[in-house]
Structure formats: structure tokens, C-alpha cells
Amino acid sequence: MSIFHVGLRKIVDDSYDIEAGFSLEEKLVQDIQNGMIGNIRKFAIITDSIVQDLYAGKIVSLLQDAGFQADLFVFEAGEKNKTRGTKEAVEDAMLAKGYRRDCCILAIGGGVVTDLAGFVAGTYGRGVPFINYATTLLAAADASVGGKTAVDTPLATNLIGLFYQPKKVYVDIAAWKTLPPRQIASGMAETIKHACLADREFFDYLNTHMDAIKSFDKAACEHIAEKNCRIKYEVVMKDERESGLREILNLGHTVGRAVETVSEYRLLHGEALAVGLAAEVNLAYRLQYISAKERDAVIALLHKAGLQTAIPAYIDREALVQKLYTDKKVKNGKLRFVIQKGIGEIVEFEEGVFAIPIEENTARAVIMELP
């Protein structure tokens, strides 16, 4: 018998910039021309059926005018299409167009697009570079930092994927004006979540500036874009692979993701998360980590953002309880919840442990008590 050791220790720098601004299409192309991703000349632009005409088409034209090869790969908009089947269809279309390892993927759209396109990039040719161009508030809040890419399955969301970092992220705040009110509210849910877990001052800012945000005040929008990125970065920098601390970014998601799935994606991600956050603050109150006043303040801010915190009547609550077990935080068959401590902090139950097992009967009681 012989043993041969394969030494593969290496240092990897996955750092990248996030640029937030207004109408960044030309800046994106200039950065590519200036060598942001080296000598690559072929760009696969992955987008959805809504963003295709709003932004992706223009960026394709700009790239082609600059002498690059650029092709659109479009899938039907919506979380229900963030699937392995869609990923396969995009990959097959890229292969048919002659795309190989000498290409770059450019994701243009919201979180569904960036999640799926990043997953394609991480596996296509065993990994090609990609760039995110975020056009929604939700993507700016949730998908711009962290490198988590995934698809959904009929049984659970985001359990099939990988960590894969982009070369750069562009947050186009001007694109927010094209979003319907539901999409803005959906993005605000992730923004409020960030305030709840890390920054009481930011929570108060959202409370006093909600009207300015809804009217797309430039300073207010720039502020929330920057704060979202900074709060998430502070967590991801310390725990890129979600081995402990990064679980706090799942605040409200144990119930929220289950609501999203059981609703069959009739609810947007942020709309489902609002219900999940309401459940979480009620659980935190039960466990005496948050006061009634603080609990009510979180729910009131969600309502102020245009979000509902009641479980829709068409959802079977017992089915919702069972769906909790598909959450990625479940360990050894036990439900686990991230719990906030007041507003602006998360409970650390022991060193490096930020989620606590919760009995099914307790979770059921919280869900049944929601309006």
C-alpha cells in the first residue's frame, strides 16, 4: 500500500467592488474596456423576461458597439423559474452559441437572476468569471454581497448551489424607479431585516425616512444601498461560508422561506420575509429577548414599508409548519431559529452559535397566533 499526499493549499483573494449609483450601464462597459476581467471578449448576458427590454438589451448593444461579442440568454421572470431546469436550459443555449471557458457571465436583474446566473458561472467550464448588475432594491439588499448562488427545488429553496464570488457588483439605483410598489416593498423587507439584526440607528432612519425612500429621494436611496451592503459585508467578511455568524442573515427566513414556498411563489420573497420577521419577533418576545414595544415597532415598520405580516388565508398553516423542516438551518431534525435581541442585535447563545433549537409545538403556536 502507498500513500501520496496531494498538496493543494493556496491563498485566494475573492475581493471585489460594489459600485452603487445611477444609470451605470456605460460605466460597466468602460470598466470592461479598461481590463476589469482581463482579455475576455465574449459575454453571456443572463437576464429575465422583464429586465430584457428595460436594461439588458441596452447593455448588449453597448458591449457590441465596443467590439465585444455579447448574447442574451433570457428566462421567464419569477422565483418559480429559479430551477435546475432553467439553469440547464441557459447552459445548453450558451453551449449552442459556442460559449466555452473564455467567456464572462453578466447577470442583469434582481436576486433571482443573480442567484441563477452566479450558479451557472460557478459550474460552467468549472468556473467562469461573472459580474452582477443589480436592478432591484431586493438584489441591492440581499444579493450584492456574499457570493451565495443557488436554485430552488419543489421541496426547498436555495439548497442546491455554491459560494462563488463575482468580479464586481453594480447597484443601479435609477432602475428602482421602474419597479412596481410591490417590488420596492419586497426589497424593504430585507433592508428592515438588516436594521433589526445589526443597526438600531438604521432602523430609526428607515422609520423617519420611509416616505423619502418611497419617493426615490436620491440621498435616501443612496444611504440605504450603502448601509445594506455594509451591514451584510461586516457579516460575510467574518464568515464567508456560513459556518456560524453568517446564519444571522437568515433572520426571519425560517418562516419566511416556508411561507414563500407554500404560497407557490404568489408572494414575493420580501413579502414572505415580512411574515417571517413578524413570526420571529413574536418568538423573540416569547423567549424574552425583545420587549412588546420593540416587537410592535418592527411590525409597524414593516407595515409602513407597505408589507403585510398576516399569513394569507389560502395558506394551510399546518403545511407551513411542516415546511419549516426544509430550512437549511435544520440540524439533526431540529428546527433552529435566529433570534434578535431588542432591535439592532442578534442573540449569541454561546460562542459562535447564533441559532437555537425550537420545539415544533412552539413554532406551531407562533404561526397559529399570527393574524
PDB file of N, CA and C in Angstrom, residues 263-327:
ATOM      1  N   SER A 263     -46.783  29.269  -0.485  1.00  0.00           N
ATOM      2  CA  SER A 263     -47.644  30.154  -1.285  1.00  0.00           C
ATOM      3  C   SER A 263     -47.523  29.865  -2.770  1.00  0.00           C
ATOM      4  N   GLU A 264     -46.609  28.950  -3.126  1.00  0.00           N
ATOM      5  CA  GLU A 264     -46.296  28.646  -4.526  1.00  0.00           C
ATOM      6  C   GLU A 264     -45.842  29.902  -5.268  1.00  0.00           C
ATOM      7  N   TYR A 265     -45.103  30.730  -4.535  1.00  0.00           N
ATOM      8  CA  TYR A 265     -44.465  31.939  -5.049  1.00  0.00           C
ATOM      9  C   TYR A 265     -45.466  33.001  -5.503  1.00  0.00           C
ATOM     10  N   ARG A 266     -46.686  32.913  -4.996  1.00  0.00           N
ATOM     11  CA  ARG A 266     -47.607  34.039  -5.201  1.00  0.00           C
ATOM     12  C   ARG A 266     -47.122  35.252  -4.419  1.00  0.00           C
ATOM     13  N   LEU A 267     -46.439  35.007  -3.330  1.00  0.00           N
ATOM     14  CA  LEU A 267     -45.816  36.086  -2.571  1.00  0.00           C
ATOM     15  C   LEU A 267     -44.391  36.290  -3.065  1.00  0.00           C
ATOM     16  N   LEU A 268     -43.984  37.541  -3.175  1.00  0.00           N
ATOM     17  CA  LEU A 268     -42.592  37.851  -3.463  1.00  0.00           C
ATOM     18  C   LEU A 268     -41.748  37.490  -2.247  1.00  0.00           C
ATOM     19  N   HIS A 269     -40.437  37.373  -2.467  1.00  0.00           N
ATOM     20  CA  HIS A 269     -39.560  36.966  -1.368  1.00  0.00           C
ATOM     21  C   HIS A 269     -39.705  37.895  -0.165  1.00  0.00           C
ATOM     22  N   GLY A 270     -39.651  39.196  -0.393  1.00  0.00           N
ATOM     23  CA  GLY A 270     -39.741  40.134   0.715  1.00  0.00           C
ATOM     24  C   GLY A 270     -41.095  40.119   1.390  1.00  0.00           C
ATOM     25  N   GLU A 271     -42.147  39.870   0.622  1.00  0.00           N
ATOM     26  CA  GLU A 271     -43.479  39.775   1.224  1.00  0.00           C
ATOM     27  C   GLU A 271     -43.557  38.589   2.176  1.00  0.00           C
ATOM     28  N   ALA A 272     -42.979  37.466   1.770  1.00  0.00           N
ATOM     29  CA  ALA A 272     -42.945  36.293   2.641  1.00  0.00           C
ATOM     30  C   ALA A 272     -42.024  36.532   3.831  1.00  0.00           C
ATOM     31  N   LEU A 273     -40.913  37.226   3.600  1.00  0.00           N
ATOM     32  CA  LEU A 273     -39.983  37.519   4.686  1.00  0.00           C
ATOM     33  C   LEU A 273     -40.642  38.404   5.747  1.00  0.00           C
ATOM     34  N   ALA A 274     -41.512  39.322   5.324  1.00  0.00           N
ATOM     35  CA  ALA A 274     -42.202  40.181   6.291  1.00  0.00           C
ATOM     36  C   ALA A 274     -43.009  39.332   7.270  1.00  0.00           C
ATOM     37  N   VAL A 275     -43.674  38.302   6.766  1.00  0.00           N
ATOM     38  CA  VAL A 275     -44.411  37.378   7.637  1.00  0.00           C
ATOM     39  C   VAL A 275     -43.429  36.649   8.550  1.00  0.00           C
ATOM     40  N   GLY A 276     -42.299  36.228   7.978  1.00  0.00           N
ATOM     41  CA  GLY A 276     -41.284  35.540   8.767  1.00  0.00           C
ATOM     42  C   GLY A 276     -40.701  36.408   9.867  1.00  0.00           C
ATOM     43  N   LEU A 277     -40.491  37.691   9.570  1.00  0.00           N
ATOM     44  CA  LEU A 277     -39.976  38.604  10.593  1.00  0.00           C
ATOM     45  C   LEU A 277     -40.998  38.824  11.700  1.00  0.00           C
ATOM     46  N   ALA A 278     -42.275  38.901  11.321  1.00  0.00           N
ATOM     47  CA  ALA A 278     -43.323  39.038  12.332  1.00  0.00           C
ATOM     48  C   ALA A 278     -43.354  37.814  13.240  1.00  0.00           C
ATOM     49  N   ALA A 279     -43.206  36.631  12.639  1.00  0.00           N
ATOM     50  CA  ALA A 279     -43.160  35.403  13.447  1.00  0.00           C
ATOM     51  C   ALA A 279     -41.942  35.413  14.361  1.00  0.00           C
ATOM     52  N   GLU A 280     -40.808  35.853  13.823  1.00  0.00           N
ATOM     53  CA  GLU A 280     -39.569  35.848  14.608  1.00  0.00           C
ATOM     54  C   GLU A 280     -39.657  36.793  15.796  1.00  0.00           C
ATOM     55  N   VAL A 281     -40.191  38.007  15.618  1.00  0.00           N
ATOM     56  CA  VAL A 281     -40.252  38.925  16.763  1.00  0.00           C
ATOM     57  C   VAL A 281     -41.259  38.437  17.803  1.00  0.00           C
ATOM     58  N   ASN A 282     -42.294  37.743  17.365  1.00  0.00           N
ATOM     59  CA  ASN A 282     -43.213  37.152  18.328  1.00  0.00           C
ATOM     60  C   ASN A 282     -42.546  36.019  19.113  1.00  0.00           C
ATOM     61  N   LEU A 283     -41.710  35.244  18.422  1.00  0.00           N
ATOM     62  CA  LEU A 283     -40.949  34.201  19.101  1.00  0.00           C
ATOM     63  C   LEU A 283     -39.932  34.831  20.060  1.00  0.00           C
ATOM     64  N   ALA A 284     -39.245  35.870  19.606  1.00  0.00           N
ATOM     65  CA  ALA A 284     -38.273  36.558  20.457  1.00  0.00           C
ATOM     66  C   ALA A 284     -38.946  37.122  21.708  1.00  0.00           C
ATOM     67  N   TYR A 285     -40.164  37.619  21.553  1.00  0.00           N
ATOM     68  CA  TYR A 285     -40.918  38.121  22.709  1.00  0.00           C
ATOM     69  C   TYR A 285     -41.267  36.984  23.661  1.00  0.00           C
ATOM     70  N   ARG A 286     -41.681  35.851  23.133  1.00  0.00           N
ATOM     71  CA  ARG A 286     -41.972  34.676  23.961  1.00  0.00           C
ATOM     72  C   ARG A 286     -40.746  34.259  24.779  1.00  0.00           C
ATOM     73  N   LEU A 287     -39.573  34.367  24.141  1.00  0.00           N
ATOM     74  CA  LEU A 287     -38.337  33.944  24.787  1.00  0.00           C
ATOM     75  C   LEU A 287     -37.708  35.050  25.627  1.00  0.00           C
ATOM     76  N   GLN A 288     -38.370  36.202  25.660  1.00  0.00           N
ATOM     77  CA  GLN A 288     -37.965  37.349  26.492  1.00  0.00           C
ATOM     78  C   GLN A 288     -36.650  37.995  26.034  1.00  0.00           C
ATOM     79  N   TYR A 289     -36.420  37.976  24.728  1.00  0.00           N
ATOM     80  CA  TYR A 289     -35.260  38.667  24.175  1.00  0.00           C
ATOM     81  C   TYR A 289     -35.632  40.029  23.596  1.00  0.00           C
ATOM     82  N   ILE A 290     -36.915  40.315  23.511  1.00  0.00           N
ATOM     83  CA  ILE A 290     -37.381  41.566  22.930  1.00  0.00           C
ATOM     84  C   ILE A 290     -38.630  42.005  23.697  1.00  0.00           C
ATOM     85  N   SER A 291     -38.779  43.297  23.869  1.00  0.00           N
ATOM     86  CA  SER A 291     -39.945  43.802  24.595  1.00  0.00           C
ATOM     87  C   SER A 291     -41.161  43.877  23.677  1.00  0.00           C
ATOM     88  N   ALA A 292     -42.328  44.002  24.261  1.00  0.00           N
ATOM     89  CA  ALA A 292     -43.547  44.161  23.463  1.00  0.00           C
ATOM     90  C   ALA A 292     -43.473  45.422  22.611  1.00  0.00           C
ATOM     91  N   LYS A 293     -42.888  46.475  23.173  1.00  0.00           N
ATOM     92  CA  LYS A 293     -42.755  47.736  22.430  1.00  0.00           C
ATOM     93  C   LYS A 293     -41.854  47.558  21.213  1.00  0.00           C
ATOM     94  N   GLU A 294     -40.747  46.846  21.394  1.00  0.00           N
ATOM     95  CA  GLU A 294     -39.824  46.607  20.274  1.00  0.00           C
ATOM     96  C   GLU A 294     -40.455  45.695  19.233  1.00  0.00           C
ATOM     97  N   ARG A 295     -41.134  44.654  19.697  1.00  0.00           N
ATOM     98  CA  ARG A 295     -41.840  43.755  18.772  1.00  0.00           C
ATOM     99  C   ARG A 295     -42.821  44.540  17.915  1.00  0.00           C
ATOM    100  N   ASP A 296     -43.611  45.386  18.549  1.00  0.00           N
ATOM    101  CA  ASP A 296     -44.623  46.162  17.828  1.00  0.00           C
ATOM    102  C   ASP A 296     -43.978  47.167  16.880  1.00  0.00           C
ATOM    103  N   ALA A 297     -42.802  47.702  17.254  1.00  0.00           N
ATOM    104  CA  ALA A 297     -42.106  48.664  16.399  1.00  0.00           C
ATOM    105  C   ALA A 297     -41.637  48.006  15.106  1.00  0.00           C
ATOM    106  N   VAL A 298     -41.142  46.761  15.191  1.00  0.00           N
ATOM    107  CA  VAL A 298     -40.699  46.049  13.988  1.00  0.00           C
ATOM    108  C   VAL A 298     -41.887  45.798  13.067  1.00  0.00           C
ATOM    109  N   ILE A 299     -42.986  45.322  13.618  1.00  0.00           N
ATOM    110  CA  ILE A 299     -44.171  45.039  12.810  1.00  0.00           C
ATOM    111  C   ILE A 299     -44.716  46.326  12.195  1.00  0.00           C
ATOM    112  N   ALA A 300     -44.700  47.411  12.970  1.00  0.00           N
ATOM    113  CA  ALA A 300     -45.193  48.700  12.457  1.00  0.00           C
ATOM    114  C   ALA A 300     -44.331  49.202  11.302  1.00  0.00           C
ATOM    115  N   LEU A 301     -43.018  49.015  11.396  1.00  0.00           N
ATOM    116  CA  LEU A 301     -42.133  49.466  10.312  1.00  0.00           C
ATOM    117  C   LEU A 301     -42.369  48.641   9.045  1.00  0.00           C
ATOM    118  N   LEU A 302     -42.599  47.359   9.200  1.00  0.00           N
ATOM    119  CA  LEU A 302     -42.930  46.530   8.033  1.00  0.00           C
ATOM    120  C   LEU A 302     -44.207  47.035   7.362  1.00  0.00           C
ATOM    121  N   HIS A 303     -45.210  47.365   8.160  1.00  0.00           N
ATOM    122  CA  HIS A 303     -46.456  47.906   7.601  1.00  0.00           C
ATOM    123  C   HIS A 303     -46.208  49.251   6.933  1.00  0.00           C
ATOM    124  N   LYS A 304     -45.369  50.076   7.540  1.00  0.00           N
ATOM    125  CA  LYS A 304     -45.053  51.397   6.989  1.00  0.00           C
ATOM    126  C   LYS A 304     -44.392  51.261   5.617  1.00  0.00           C
ATOM    127  N   ALA A 305     -43.644  50.182   5.427  1.00  0.00           N
ATOM    128  CA  ALA A 305     -42.980  49.929   4.139  1.00  0.00           C
ATOM    129  C   ALA A 305     -43.940  49.377   3.089  1.00  0.00           C
ATOM    130  N   GLY A 306     -45.187  49.118   3.490  1.00  0.00           N
ATOM    131  CA  GLY A 306     -46.176  48.588   2.553  1.00  0.00           C
ATOM    132  C   GLY A 306     -46.269  47.077   2.550  1.00  0.00           C
ATOM    133  N   LEU A 307     -45.791  46.440   3.623  1.00  0.00           N
ATOM    134  CA  LEU A 307     -45.780  44.988   3.712  1.00  0.00           C
ATOM    135  C   LEU A 307     -46.857  44.486   4.674  1.00  0.00           C
ATOM    136  N   GLN A 308     -47.407  43.330   4.372  1.00  0.00           N
ATOM    137  CA  GLN A 308     -48.372  42.678   5.253  1.00  0.00           C
ATOM    138  C   GLN A 308     -47.644  41.640   6.107  1.00  0.00           C
ATOM    139  N   THR A 309     -48.095  41.476   7.343  1.00  0.00           N
ATOM    140  CA  THR A 309     -47.466  40.495   8.212  1.00  0.00           C
ATOM    141  C   THR A 309     -48.418  39.359   8.589  1.00  0.00           C
ATOM    142  N   ALA A 310     -49.597  39.358   8.004  1.00  0.00           N
ATOM    143  CA  ALA A 310     -50.558  38.274   8.226  1.00  0.00           C
ATOM    144  C   ALA A 310     -50.282  37.135   7.251  1.00  0.00           C
ATOM    145  N   ILE A 311     -50.561  35.927   7.670  1.00  0.00           N
ATOM    146  CA  ILE A 311     -50.431  34.771   6.779  1.00  0.00           C
ATOM    147  C   ILE A 311     -51.654  34.743   5.865  1.00  0.00           C
ATOM    148  N   PRO A 312     -51.447  34.710   4.549  1.00  0.00           N
ATOM    149  CA  PRO A 312     -52.598  34.688   3.630  1.00  0.00           C
ATOM    150  C   PRO A 312     -53.548  33.531   3.930  1.00  0.00           C
ATOM    151  N   ALA A 313     -54.832  33.792   3.742  1.00  0.00           N
ATOM    152  CA  ALA A 313     -55.860  32.801   4.085  1.00  0.00           C
ATOM    153  C   ALA A 313     -55.715  31.515   3.285  1.00  0.00           C
ATOM    154  N   TYR A 314     -55.132  31.585   2.087  1.00  0.00           N
ATOM    155  CA  TYR A 314     -55.041  30.396   1.247  1.00  0.00           C
ATOM    156  C   TYR A 314     -53.921  29.446   1.691  1.00  0.00           C
ATOM    157  N   ILE A 315     -53.109  29.852   2.656  1.00  0.00           N
ATOM    158  CA  ILE A 315     -52.011  29.005   3.117  1.00  0.00           C
ATOM    159  C   ILE A 315     -52.491  28.098   4.248  1.00  0.00           C
ATOM    160  N   ASP A 316     -52.223  26.813   4.101  1.00  0.00           N
ATOM    161  CA  ASP A 316     -52.518  25.828   5.136  1.00  0.00           C
ATOM    162  C   ASP A 316     -51.432  25.942   6.206  1.00  0.00           C
ATOM    163  N   ARG A 317     -51.808  26.340   7.396  1.00  0.00           N
ATOM    164  CA  ARG A 317     -50.818  26.624   8.431  1.00  0.00           C
ATOM    165  C   ARG A 317     -50.106  25.361   8.917  1.00  0.00           C
ATOM    166  N   GLU A 318     -50.780  24.247   8.921  1.00  0.00           N
ATOM    167  CA  GLU A 318     -50.108  23.017   9.322  1.00  0.00           C
ATOM    168  C   GLU A 318     -49.085  22.599   8.265  1.00  0.00           C
ATOM    169  N   ALA A 319     -49.430  22.793   6.987  1.00  0.00           N
ATOM    170  CA  ALA A 319     -48.458  22.527   5.919  1.00  0.00           C
ATOM    171  C   ALA A 319     -47.260  23.464   6.060  1.00  0.00           C
ATOM    172  N   LEU A 320     -47.526  24.689   6.497  1.00  0.00           N
ATOM    173  CA  LEU A 320     -46.453  25.660   6.713  1.00  0.00           C
ATOM    174  C   LEU A 320     -45.520  25.186   7.821  1.00  0.00           C
ATOM    175  N   VAL A 321     -46.075  24.671   8.896  1.00  0.00           N
ATOM    176  CA  VAL A 321     -45.244  24.159   9.990  1.00  0.00           C
ATOM    177  C   VAL A 321     -44.331  23.044   9.486  1.00  0.00           C
ATOM    178  N   GLN A 322     -44.860  22.136   8.712  1.00  0.00           N
ATOM    179  CA  GLN A 322     -44.048  21.023   8.199  1.00  0.00           C
ATOM    180  C   GLN A 322     -42.988  21.507   7.220  1.00  0.00           C
ATOM    181  N   LYS A 323     -43.302  22.560   6.470  1.00  0.00           N
ATOM    182  CA  LYS A 323     -42.332  23.092   5.504  1.00  0.00           C
ATOM    183  C   LYS A 323     -41.126  23.705   6.208  1.00  0.00           C
ATOM    184  N   LEU A 324     -41.247  24.079   7.467  1.00  0.00           N
ATOM    185  CA  LEU A 324     -40.117  24.630   8.212  1.00  0.00           C
ATOM    186  C   LEU A 324     -38.934  23.678   8.223  1.00  0.00           C
ATOM    187  N   TYR A 325     -39.201  22.398   8.112  1.00  0.00           N
ATOM    188  CA  TYR A 325     -38.131  21.400   8.196  1.00  0.00           C
ATOM    189  C   TYR A 325     -37.245  21.365   6.949  1.00  0.00           C
ATOM    190  N   THR A 326     -37.616  22.090   5.913  1.00  0.00           N
ATOM    191  CA  THR A 326     -36.747  22.166   4.735  1.00  0.00           C
ATOM    192  C   THR A 326     -35.744  23.304   4.854  1.00  0.00           C
ATOM    193  N   ASP A 327     -35.816  24.071   5.944  1.00  0.00           N
ATOM    194  CA  ASP A 327     -34.889  25.181   6.153  1.00  0.00           C
ATOM    195  C   ASP A 327     -33.465  24.652   6.294  1.00  0.00           C
TER     196      ASP A 327
END
